[in-house]
Short mmCIF file of C-alpha atoms and ligand atoms in Angstrom, two decimals:
data_model
loop_
_atom_site.label_atom_id
_atom_site.label_comp_id
_atom_site.label_asym_id
_atom_site.label_seq_id
_atom_site.Cartn_x
_atom_site.Cartn_y
_atom_site.Cartn_z
CA UNK A 1 35.34 -17.05 -116.17
CA UNK A 2 36.44 -18.52 -112.85
CA UNK A 3 36.75 -16.04 -110.00
CA UNK A 4 39.91 -16.55 -107.96
CA UNK A 5 40.48 -14.64 -104.70
CA UNK A 6 44.05 -13.68 -103.81
CA UNK A 7 44.49 -12.17 -100.34
CA UNK A 8 47.51 -9.94 -99.68
CA UNK A 9 48.12 -9.34 -103.39
CA UNK A 10 49.53 -5.84 -102.83
CA UNK A 11 52.35 -7.24 -100.69
CA UNK A 12 55.72 -8.57 -101.78
CA UNK A 13 55.01 -12.19 -102.75
CA UNK A 14 51.31 -11.60 -103.51
CA UNK A 15 52.14 -9.01 -106.18
CA UNK A 16 54.36 -11.51 -108.04
CA UNK A 17 51.68 -14.22 -107.71
CA UNK A 18 49.02 -11.88 -109.11
CA UNK A 19 51.15 -10.72 -112.04
CA UNK A 20 51.86 -14.32 -113.03
CA UNK A 21 48.22 -15.44 -112.79
CA UNK A 22 46.69 -12.40 -114.49
CA UNK A 23 49.07 -12.66 -117.45
CA UNK A 24 48.96 -16.44 -117.74
CA UNK A 25 45.25 -17.14 -117.25
CA UNK A 26 42.99 -14.73 -119.18
CA UNK A 27 40.12 -17.12 -118.38
CA UNK A 28 40.38 -16.26 -114.66
CA UNK A 29 39.03 -13.14 -113.00
CA UNK A 30 41.63 -12.46 -110.33
CA UNK A 31 40.26 -10.54 -107.33
CA UNK A 32 42.96 -9.03 -105.13
CA UNK A 33 41.73 -8.45 -101.55
CA UNK A 34 44.17 -6.38 -99.52
CA UNK A 35 43.83 -4.08 -96.53
CA UNK A 36 46.81 -1.99 -97.69
CA UNK A 37 48.61 -2.03 -94.37
CA UNK A 38 52.08 -0.47 -94.25
CA UNK A 39 53.28 -3.52 -96.27
CA UNK A 40 50.62 -3.32 -98.99
CA UNK A 41 51.42 -1.16 -101.96
CA UNK A 42 49.37 -0.93 -105.16
CA UNK A 43 52.42 0.38 -107.00
CA UNK A 44 53.72 -3.21 -106.83
CA UNK A 45 51.08 -4.23 -109.36
CA UNK A 46 50.56 -0.97 -111.24
CA UNK A 47 51.48 -2.72 -114.51
CA UNK A 48 48.44 -5.02 -114.43
CA UNK A 49 45.82 -2.80 -112.82
CA UNK A 50 44.04 -2.04 -116.11
CA UNK A 51 43.82 -5.68 -117.23
CA UNK A 52 40.22 -6.79 -117.76
CA UNK A 53 40.70 -10.01 -115.73
CA UNK A 54 41.92 -8.18 -112.61
CA UNK A 55 39.97 -6.44 -109.82
CA UNK A 56 41.27 -4.80 -106.65
CA UNK A 57 39.15 -4.71 -103.49
CA UNK A 58 40.29 -2.99 -100.33
CA UNK A 59 39.18 -4.90 -97.23
CA UNK A 60 40.09 -6.79 -94.08
CA UNK A 61 40.20 -10.59 -93.86
CA UNK A 62 39.08 -10.24 -90.21
CA UNK A 63 35.79 -8.58 -91.24
CA UNK A 64 33.18 -11.33 -91.40
CA UNK A 65 30.35 -9.22 -92.85
CA UNK A 66 32.58 -7.77 -95.52
CA UNK A 67 33.73 -11.28 -96.54
CA UNK A 68 30.16 -12.59 -96.65
CA UNK A 69 29.24 -9.85 -99.12
CA UNK A 70 32.39 -10.42 -101.17
CA UNK A 71 31.68 -14.15 -101.48
CA UNK A 72 28.06 -13.40 -102.47
CA UNK A 73 29.25 -11.01 -105.15
CA UNK A 74 31.96 -13.19 -106.71
CA UNK A 75 31.11 -16.88 -106.23
CA UNK A 76 34.81 -17.77 -105.90
CA UNK A 77 36.13 -21.00 -107.36
CA UNK A 78 39.35 -20.86 -105.35
CA UNK A 79 41.40 -18.84 -102.87
CA UNK A 80 45.14 -18.28 -102.53
CA UNK A 81 45.60 -16.83 -99.06
CA UNK A 82 48.76 -14.77 -98.59
CA UNK A 83 47.53 -11.86 -96.43
CA UNK A 84 49.46 -11.78 -93.18
CA UNK A 85 51.64 -9.78 -90.87
CA UNK A 86 55.00 -11.10 -92.05
CA UNK A 87 57.92 -9.50 -90.22
CA UNK A 88 59.44 -11.39 -87.27
CA UNK A 89 60.87 -8.27 -85.57
CA UNK A 90 57.46 -6.57 -85.59
CA UNK A 91 55.93 -9.70 -84.07
CA UNK A 92 58.34 -9.40 -81.15
CA UNK A 93 57.30 -5.81 -80.38
CA UNK A 94 53.59 -6.17 -81.30
CA UNK A 95 52.41 -9.82 -81.16
CA UNK A 96 48.69 -8.99 -81.03
CA UNK A 97 48.47 -7.70 -84.59
CA UNK A 98 49.91 -11.06 -85.70
CA UNK A 99 47.31 -12.96 -83.68
CA UNK A 100 44.58 -10.82 -85.21
CA UNK A 101 45.55 -11.02 -88.88
CA UNK A 102 47.27 -14.39 -89.10
CA UNK A 103 44.96 -16.41 -86.84
CA UNK A 104 41.62 -14.57 -86.60
CA UNK A 105 41.90 -13.44 -90.22
CA UNK A 106 42.60 -16.95 -91.49
CA UNK A 107 39.71 -18.56 -89.60
CA UNK A 108 37.35 -15.76 -90.65
CA UNK A 109 38.31 -16.41 -94.28
CA UNK A 110 37.96 -20.18 -93.81
CA UNK A 111 34.46 -19.70 -92.37
CA UNK A 112 33.37 -17.40 -95.19
CA UNK A 113 34.56 -19.94 -97.79
CA UNK A 114 33.06 -22.87 -95.87
CA UNK A 115 29.66 -21.18 -95.80
CA UNK A 116 29.80 -20.16 -99.46
CA UNK A 117 31.01 -23.58 -100.66
CA UNK A 118 28.92 -25.83 -98.39
CA UNK A 119 27.02 -27.47 -101.26
CA UNK A 120 30.08 -28.61 -103.22
CA UNK A 121 33.42 -28.54 -101.40
CA UNK A 122 35.04 -30.83 -103.97
CA UNK A 123 34.63 -28.20 -106.71
CA UNK A 124 36.73 -25.67 -104.78
CA UNK A 125 40.21 -25.09 -103.40
CA UNK A 126 41.51 -23.09 -100.39
CA UNK A 127 45.28 -22.67 -100.71
CA UNK A 128 47.03 -21.42 -97.57
CA UNK A 129 50.51 -19.90 -98.00
CA UNK A 130 52.77 -20.54 -95.05
CA UNK A 131 56.39 -20.47 -93.98
CA UNK A 132 59.24 -22.80 -93.06
CA UNK A 133 59.48 -20.95 -89.73
CA UNK A 134 56.64 -23.08 -88.31
CA UNK A 135 59.15 -25.97 -88.06
CA UNK A 136 61.37 -24.04 -85.63
CA UNK A 137 65.14 -24.05 -85.94
CA UNK A 138 67.74 -26.52 -87.21
CA UNK A 139 71.26 -27.26 -85.97
CA UNK A 140 74.09 -27.47 -88.47
CA UNK A 141 72.61 -30.57 -90.13
CA UNK A 142 69.26 -31.81 -91.46
CA UNK A 143 66.36 -30.33 -93.41
CA UNK A 144 62.71 -29.50 -92.82
CA UNK A 145 60.43 -32.02 -94.53
CA UNK A 146 56.63 -32.03 -94.64
CA UNK A 147 56.74 -34.46 -91.69
CA UNK A 148 58.92 -32.32 -89.41
CA UNK A 149 57.08 -31.55 -86.16
CA UNK A 150 55.95 -27.97 -85.66
CA UNK A 151 58.06 -26.02 -83.16
CA UNK A 152 57.54 -22.28 -83.78
CA UNK A 153 59.65 -19.95 -81.66
CA UNK A 154 58.57 -16.38 -82.50
CA UNK A 155 55.11 -14.78 -82.22
CA UNK A 156 55.11 -14.58 -86.03
CA UNK A 157 55.88 -18.26 -86.59
CA UNK A 158 53.53 -19.29 -83.77
CA UNK A 159 50.70 -17.34 -85.42
CA UNK A 160 51.47 -18.91 -88.81
CA UNK A 161 51.66 -22.39 -87.23
CA UNK A 162 48.30 -21.77 -85.60
CA UNK A 163 46.74 -20.78 -88.94
CA UNK A 164 48.23 -23.92 -90.59
CA UNK A 165 46.67 -26.07 -87.85
CA UNK A 166 43.27 -24.44 -88.37
CA UNK A 167 43.39 -24.94 -92.13
CA UNK A 168 44.34 -28.60 -91.68
CA UNK A 169 41.66 -29.06 -88.99
CA UNK A 170 39.00 -27.87 -91.46
CA UNK A 171 40.17 -30.53 -93.91
CA UNK A 172 40.03 -33.34 -91.34
CA UNK A 173 36.87 -32.18 -89.56
CA UNK A 174 34.68 -30.93 -92.41
CA UNK A 175 36.30 -32.40 -95.52
CA UNK A 176 37.02 -28.79 -96.53
CA UNK A 177 39.27 -28.65 -99.66
CA UNK A 178 42.67 -27.34 -98.69
CA UNK A 179 46.30 -27.36 -99.72
CA UNK A 180 49.21 -25.75 -97.82
CA UNK A 181 52.77 -24.81 -98.75
CA UNK A 182 55.63 -23.80 -96.46
CA UNK A 183 58.35 -21.76 -98.13
CA UNK A 184 61.82 -20.56 -97.17
CA UNK A 185 63.08 -16.93 -97.34
CA UNK A 186 62.08 -15.08 -100.49
CA UNK A 187 64.02 -12.20 -102.05
CA UNK A 188 63.46 -10.05 -105.12
CA UNK A 189 61.90 -6.78 -106.33
CA UNK A 190 59.14 -5.09 -104.29
CA UNK A 191 60.14 -6.47 -100.89
CA UNK A 192 59.46 -4.00 -98.10
CA UNK A 193 62.78 -2.52 -96.91
CA UNK A 194 62.40 -3.81 -93.35
CA UNK A 195 63.58 -7.25 -94.55
CA UNK A 196 67.29 -8.13 -94.71
CA UNK A 197 68.09 -7.85 -98.43
CA UNK A 198 66.35 -4.59 -99.33
CA UNK A 199 67.43 -3.05 -96.04
CA UNK A 200 71.08 -3.85 -96.67
CA UNK A 201 70.92 -2.74 -100.32
CA UNK A 202 69.33 0.59 -99.36
CA UNK A 203 71.71 1.20 -96.46
CA UNK A 204 74.77 0.52 -98.63
CA UNK A 205 73.44 2.99 -101.18
CA UNK A 206 72.86 5.61 -98.47
CA UNK A 207 76.18 4.92 -96.71
CA UNK A 208 74.37 3.91 -93.55
CA UNK A 209 75.46 1.20 -91.06
CA UNK A 210 74.56 -2.36 -92.10
CA UNK A 211 72.98 -3.94 -88.99
CA UNK A 212 73.93 -7.62 -88.63
CA UNK A 213 72.21 -9.36 -85.73
CA UNK A 214 74.45 -11.22 -83.25
CA UNK A 215 77.48 -12.72 -84.95
CA UNK A 216 75.80 -13.00 -88.36
CA UNK A 217 76.05 -16.79 -88.21
CA UNK A 218 72.34 -17.53 -88.64
CA UNK A 219 71.52 -19.36 -91.85
CA UNK A 220 68.62 -18.83 -94.26
CA UNK A 221 67.68 -20.72 -97.46
CA UNK A 222 67.01 -18.06 -100.13
CA UNK A 223 64.58 -18.41 -103.04
CA UNK A 224 63.87 -15.88 -105.81
CA UNK A 225 60.29 -14.64 -105.43
CA UNK A 226 59.25 -15.56 -109.00
CA UNK A 227 60.27 -19.17 -108.37
CA UNK A 228 57.93 -19.12 -105.36
CA UNK A 229 55.15 -17.61 -107.50
CA UNK A 230 55.58 -20.43 -110.06
CA UNK A 231 55.45 -23.06 -107.30
CA UNK A 232 52.22 -21.48 -106.02
CA UNK A 233 50.69 -21.62 -109.51
CA UNK A 234 51.66 -25.29 -109.79
CA UNK A 235 50.38 -26.29 -106.33
CA UNK A 236 47.12 -24.37 -106.80
CA UNK A 237 46.41 -26.28 -110.02
CA UNK A 238 48.06 -29.67 -109.43
CA UNK A 239 48.54 -30.06 -105.67
CA UNK A 240 46.66 -32.90 -104.01
CA UNK A 241 43.74 -32.12 -101.74
CA UNK A 242 44.75 -32.07 -98.04
CA UNK A 243 48.50 -32.14 -98.80
CA UNK A 244 51.39 -29.95 -97.70
CA UNK A 245 54.32 -29.02 -99.96
CA UNK A 246 57.65 -27.54 -98.81
CA UNK A 247 59.25 -24.97 -101.13
CA UNK A 248 62.90 -23.96 -100.85
CA UNK A 249 65.90 -22.77 -102.79
CA UNK A 250 68.52 -25.33 -101.61
CA UNK A 251 70.56 -22.16 -101.21
CA UNK A 252 71.87 -21.68 -97.68
CA UNK A 253 73.82 -18.60 -96.65
CA UNK A 254 74.98 -17.26 -93.30
CA UNK A 255 73.76 -13.69 -92.93
CA UNK A 256 77.28 -12.29 -92.74
CA UNK A 257 78.39 -14.08 -95.91
CA UNK A 258 75.32 -12.78 -97.72
CA UNK A 259 75.81 -9.21 -96.49
CA UNK A 260 79.44 -9.35 -97.65
CA UNK A 261 78.30 -10.63 -101.06
CA UNK A 262 75.86 -7.72 -101.36
CA UNK A 263 78.66 -5.31 -100.40
CA UNK A 264 80.86 -6.70 -103.20
CA UNK A 265 78.04 -6.40 -105.78
CA UNK A 266 77.19 -2.87 -104.66
CA UNK A 267 80.83 -1.69 -104.73
CA UNK A 268 80.89 -2.59 -108.43
CA UNK A 269 77.46 -1.09 -109.17
CA UNK A 270 78.25 2.17 -107.36
CA UNK A 271 81.81 2.41 -108.71
CA UNK A 272 83.22 2.28 -105.21
CA UNK A 273 86.63 0.94 -104.34
CA UNK A 274 86.54 -2.77 -103.44
CA UNK A 275 85.89 -3.17 -99.69
CA UNK A 276 84.22 0.24 -99.22
CA UNK A 277 80.69 -1.02 -98.48
CA UNK A 278 81.86 -3.80 -96.14
CA UNK A 279 83.24 -1.12 -93.82
CA UNK A 280 79.61 -0.23 -93.05
CA UNK A 281 78.92 -3.66 -91.48
CA UNK A 282 77.90 -3.18 -87.85
CA UNK A 283 77.18 -6.04 -85.47
CA UNK A 284 74.12 -5.21 -83.36
CA UNK A 285 72.18 -6.86 -80.53
CA UNK A 286 70.76 -10.20 -81.62
CA UNK A 287 67.06 -10.75 -82.38
CA UNK A 288 65.31 -12.30 -79.35
CA UNK A 289 64.83 -16.05 -79.88
CA UNK A 290 66.71 -15.83 -83.19
CA UNK A 291 66.32 -19.15 -85.08
CA UNK A 292 69.76 -20.45 -86.06
CA UNK A 293 69.11 -22.22 -89.34
CA UNK A 294 66.31 -22.88 -91.83
CA UNK A 295 66.80 -25.36 -94.69
CA UNK A 296 64.05 -26.90 -96.76
CA UNK A 297 63.82 -30.31 -98.37
CA UNK A 298 61.56 -29.62 -101.37
CA UNK A 299 61.91 -33.08 -102.96
CA UNK A 300 58.17 -33.83 -102.60
CA UNK A 301 57.27 -30.78 -104.72
CA UNK A 302 60.05 -31.58 -107.21
CA UNK A 303 59.19 -35.29 -107.55
CA UNK A 304 55.38 -35.16 -107.37
CA UNK A 305 54.68 -31.94 -109.27
CA UNK A 306 57.89 -31.40 -111.26
CA UNK A 307 58.80 -28.01 -109.77
CA UNK A 308 62.33 -26.73 -109.85
CA UNK A 309 63.72 -23.26 -109.10
CA UNK A 310 64.84 -21.57 -112.33
CA UNK A 311 66.69 -18.48 -111.13
CA UNK A 312 70.26 -18.93 -109.85
CA UNK A 313 71.29 -16.90 -106.80
CA UNK A 314 73.78 -14.81 -108.79
CA UNK A 315 71.12 -14.00 -111.38
CA UNK A 316 68.47 -13.31 -108.74
CA UNK A 317 70.74 -11.00 -106.74
CA UNK A 318 71.72 -9.13 -109.90
CA UNK A 319 68.05 -8.60 -110.81
CA UNK A 320 67.18 -7.59 -107.26
CA UNK A 321 70.00 -5.10 -106.77
CA UNK A 322 69.34 -3.57 -110.21
CA UNK A 323 65.63 -3.26 -109.41
CA UNK A 324 66.27 -1.36 -106.16
CA UNK A 325 68.80 0.91 -107.82
CA UNK A 326 66.42 1.64 -110.70
CA UNK A 327 63.35 2.15 -108.50
CA UNK A 328 64.47 4.90 -106.17
CA UNK A 329 61.00 6.49 -106.31
CA UNK A 330 59.30 3.25 -105.20
CA UNK A 331 61.67 3.04 -102.27
CA UNK A 332 61.14 6.67 -101.27
CA UNK A 333 57.34 6.34 -101.55
CA UNK A 334 57.34 3.21 -99.43
CA UNK A 335 59.62 4.73 -96.86
CA UNK A 336 57.60 7.94 -96.63
CA UNK A 337 54.19 6.28 -96.79
CA UNK A 338 53.42 8.23 -99.95
CA UNK A 339 51.96 5.21 -101.70
CA UNK A 340 48.70 6.03 -99.88
CA UNK A 341 48.47 9.05 -102.20
CA UNK A 342 48.82 6.69 -105.15
CA UNK A 343 45.83 4.72 -103.91
CA UNK A 344 43.75 7.91 -103.47
CA UNK A 345 44.60 9.05 -107.01
CA UNK A 346 44.07 5.70 -108.69
CA UNK A 347 40.89 4.52 -106.99
CA UNK A 348 39.11 6.98 -104.71
CA UNK A 349 38.98 9.88 -107.18
CA UNK A 350 37.65 7.76 -110.05
P1 NAD B 401 54.00 -8.73 -96.98
O1 NAD B 401 54.07 -8.25 -95.56
O2 NAD B 401 54.88 -8.11 -97.99
O3 NAD B 401 52.49 -8.57 -97.53
C1 NAD B 401 51.38 -8.89 -96.76
C2 NAD B 401 50.15 -8.30 -97.44
O4 NAD B 401 48.99 -8.64 -96.66
C3 NAD B 401 50.18 -6.77 -97.53
O5 NAD B 401 49.82 -6.36 -98.83
C4 NAD B 401 49.14 -6.33 -96.51
O6 NAD B 401 48.52 -5.10 -96.85
C5 NAD B 401 48.16 -7.49 -96.55
N1 NAD B 401 47.37 -7.60 -95.31
C6 NAD B 401 47.85 -7.57 -94.04
N2 NAD B 401 46.82 -7.66 -93.15
C7 NAD B 401 45.68 -7.80 -93.89
C8 NAD B 401 44.31 -7.96 -93.56
N3 NAD B 401 43.91 -7.99 -92.26
N4 NAD B 401 43.41 -8.08 -94.55
C9 NAD B 401 43.82 -8.05 -95.87
N5 NAD B 401 45.10 -7.87 -96.23
C10 NAD B 401 46.03 -7.76 -95.25
O7 NAD B 401 54.21 -10.30 -96.90
P2 NAD B 401 54.98 -11.29 -97.89
O8 NAD B 401 56.41 -11.30 -97.51
O9 NAD B 401 54.58 -11.00 -99.26
O10 NAD B 401 54.35 -12.68 -97.42
C11 NAD B 401 53.12 -13.14 -97.98
C12 NAD B 401 52.75 -14.47 -97.34
O11 NAD B 401 53.80 -15.42 -97.57
C13 NAD B 401 52.59 -14.41 -95.82
O12 NAD B 401 51.53 -15.25 -95.46
C14 NAD B 401 53.91 -14.94 -95.28
O13 NAD B 401 53.72 -15.56 -94.02
C15 NAD B 401 54.27 -15.96 -96.35
N6 NAD B 401 55.71 -16.22 -96.54
C16 NAD B 401 56.59 -15.19 -96.72
C17 NAD B 401 57.94 -15.46 -96.96
C18 NAD B 401 58.94 -14.36 -97.21
O14 NAD B 401 60.14 -14.63 -97.29
N7 NAD B 401 58.54 -13.11 -97.34
C19 NAD B 401 58.39 -16.78 -97.00
C20 NAD B 401 57.44 -17.82 -96.79
C21 NAD B 401 56.11 -17.52 -96.58
O1 DAU B 402 61.74 -18.25 -93.69
C1 DAU B 402 60.63 -17.59 -94.22
C2 DAU B 402 60.46 -16.25 -93.52
O2 DAU B 402 61.52 -15.42 -93.98
C3 DAU B 402 59.11 -15.62 -93.79
O3 DAU B 402 58.09 -16.43 -93.25
C4 DAU B 402 59.04 -14.22 -93.17
O4 DAU B 402 57.82 -13.60 -93.51
C5 DAU B 402 60.20 -13.40 -93.71
O5 DAU B 402 60.21 -12.13 -93.09
C6 DAU B 402 61.53 -14.10 -93.46
O6 DAU B 402 61.86 -14.13 -92.06
P1 DAU B 402 63.33 -13.84 -91.53
O7 DAU B 402 63.26 -13.39 -90.14
O8 DAU B 402 64.22 -14.98 -91.84
O9 DAU B 402 63.74 -12.64 -92.52
P2 DAU B 402 64.48 -11.22 -92.26
O10 DAU B 402 64.72 -10.61 -93.59
O11 DAU B 402 63.80 -10.41 -91.23
O12 DAU B 402 65.89 -11.69 -91.66
C7 DAU B 402 66.74 -12.58 -92.36
C8 DAU B 402 67.93 -12.89 -91.46
O13 DAU B 402 68.73 -11.69 -91.32
C9 DAU B 402 67.54 -13.30 -90.05
O14 DAU B 402 68.47 -14.26 -89.58
C10 DAU B 402 67.69 -12.00 -89.25
C11 DAU B 402 68.81 -11.28 -89.96
N1 DAU B 402 68.76 -9.80 -89.94
C12 DAU B 402 67.59 -9.21 -90.32
C13 DAU B 402 67.47 -7.85 -90.35
C14 DAU B 402 66.17 -7.17 -90.75
C15 DAU B 402 69.87 -9.05 -89.61
O15 DAU B 402 70.95 -9.60 -89.29
N2 DAU B 402 69.76 -7.69 -89.65
C16 DAU B 402 68.61 -7.05 -89.98
O16 DAU B 402 68.59 -5.78 -89.97
#
């Protein structure tokens, strides 16, 4: 059995990646390394925790000694590195935690793998998961391609850009086996309710104001999280050594149009009169340095590896809204921090 290390597998995207890999590849032993920060939640992957090809390890990607031991124990074939601080607003109020996890954590992980794999780099793969935000912001036209110059504008995107540069530098300097992907905004079940979609869905449900930054004219390119997980599977197995692949939904929405769409869906779901939820929309102070528009050109991934997103936006929103409405307990646990109790019960008392 090949040992594969997934970092950040208790987070939003990581949990979907793990579920897909554990179910699809019984010949892999998937090791999920996660520190369980506020964003990590083992309930996200409760359905696969008893599978024989899955192991959870609590730990910090910044801890060199811990990683050395982990690599000794598991002899990893490959790594899919998702662990990160991921929320732009938090990076504005607390940039240092982003520098620590996203930059120091990534280089500490690179070094652990480089040491463990020094005899045979070409038999391994280090896959770094990144974001379209490293490219900066677009005007009303154009798309980010793999050749777009980096121009990050928030502490979050600057820390992710820095980690991308380090990963690429290890390829050029040491011949270390890497692949990188940069994806647009994900949405779907299990996303922490600090991010736009789950926050709006929850606030509509609770009749709370719907905070829209600035004039709501900023544009994001939305992709259903399972389509991202499938792209990651494909790139991990078929991506070319040293290459970068952009992943996007070709699905651009201004924030205000999207919030209005969610209001319409929720009015129907909650049996409210048409227009009720939209009355909750509240324009608030803009995010500092708010990037205007992200839009991804994913033609390289589509042409070279045959990827295509499978879930339409209407279908994805329907699944997402239903999931949040049906998983009230998940939401309450996340909001109250009670998922820590779940971890204690499931693992520490065994
Ligand atoms: P998330 O915040 O939901 O999850 C991050 C996970 O990393 C959590 O489980 C957390 O506990 C873990 N973690 C944090 N610090 C750690 C540390 N020091 N050691 C070990 N684990 C640690 O994030 P997400 O939205 O799932 O994003 C996952 C990755 O994908 C990130 O690298 C992010 O930059 C990238 N990405 C996200 C999006 C998006 O729309 N969410 C889009 C493109 C790329
Ligand atoms: O583009 C990929 C990135 O998408 C990922 O790398 C990040 O990890 C992920 O968090 C996401 O970043 P954004 O900043 O685009 O996502 P967020 O959900 O925070 O915000 C989406 C848009 O909605 C953005 O223009 C800001 C706006 N917004 C957000 C919140 C939380 C609001 O108007 N009101 C809000 O309350």
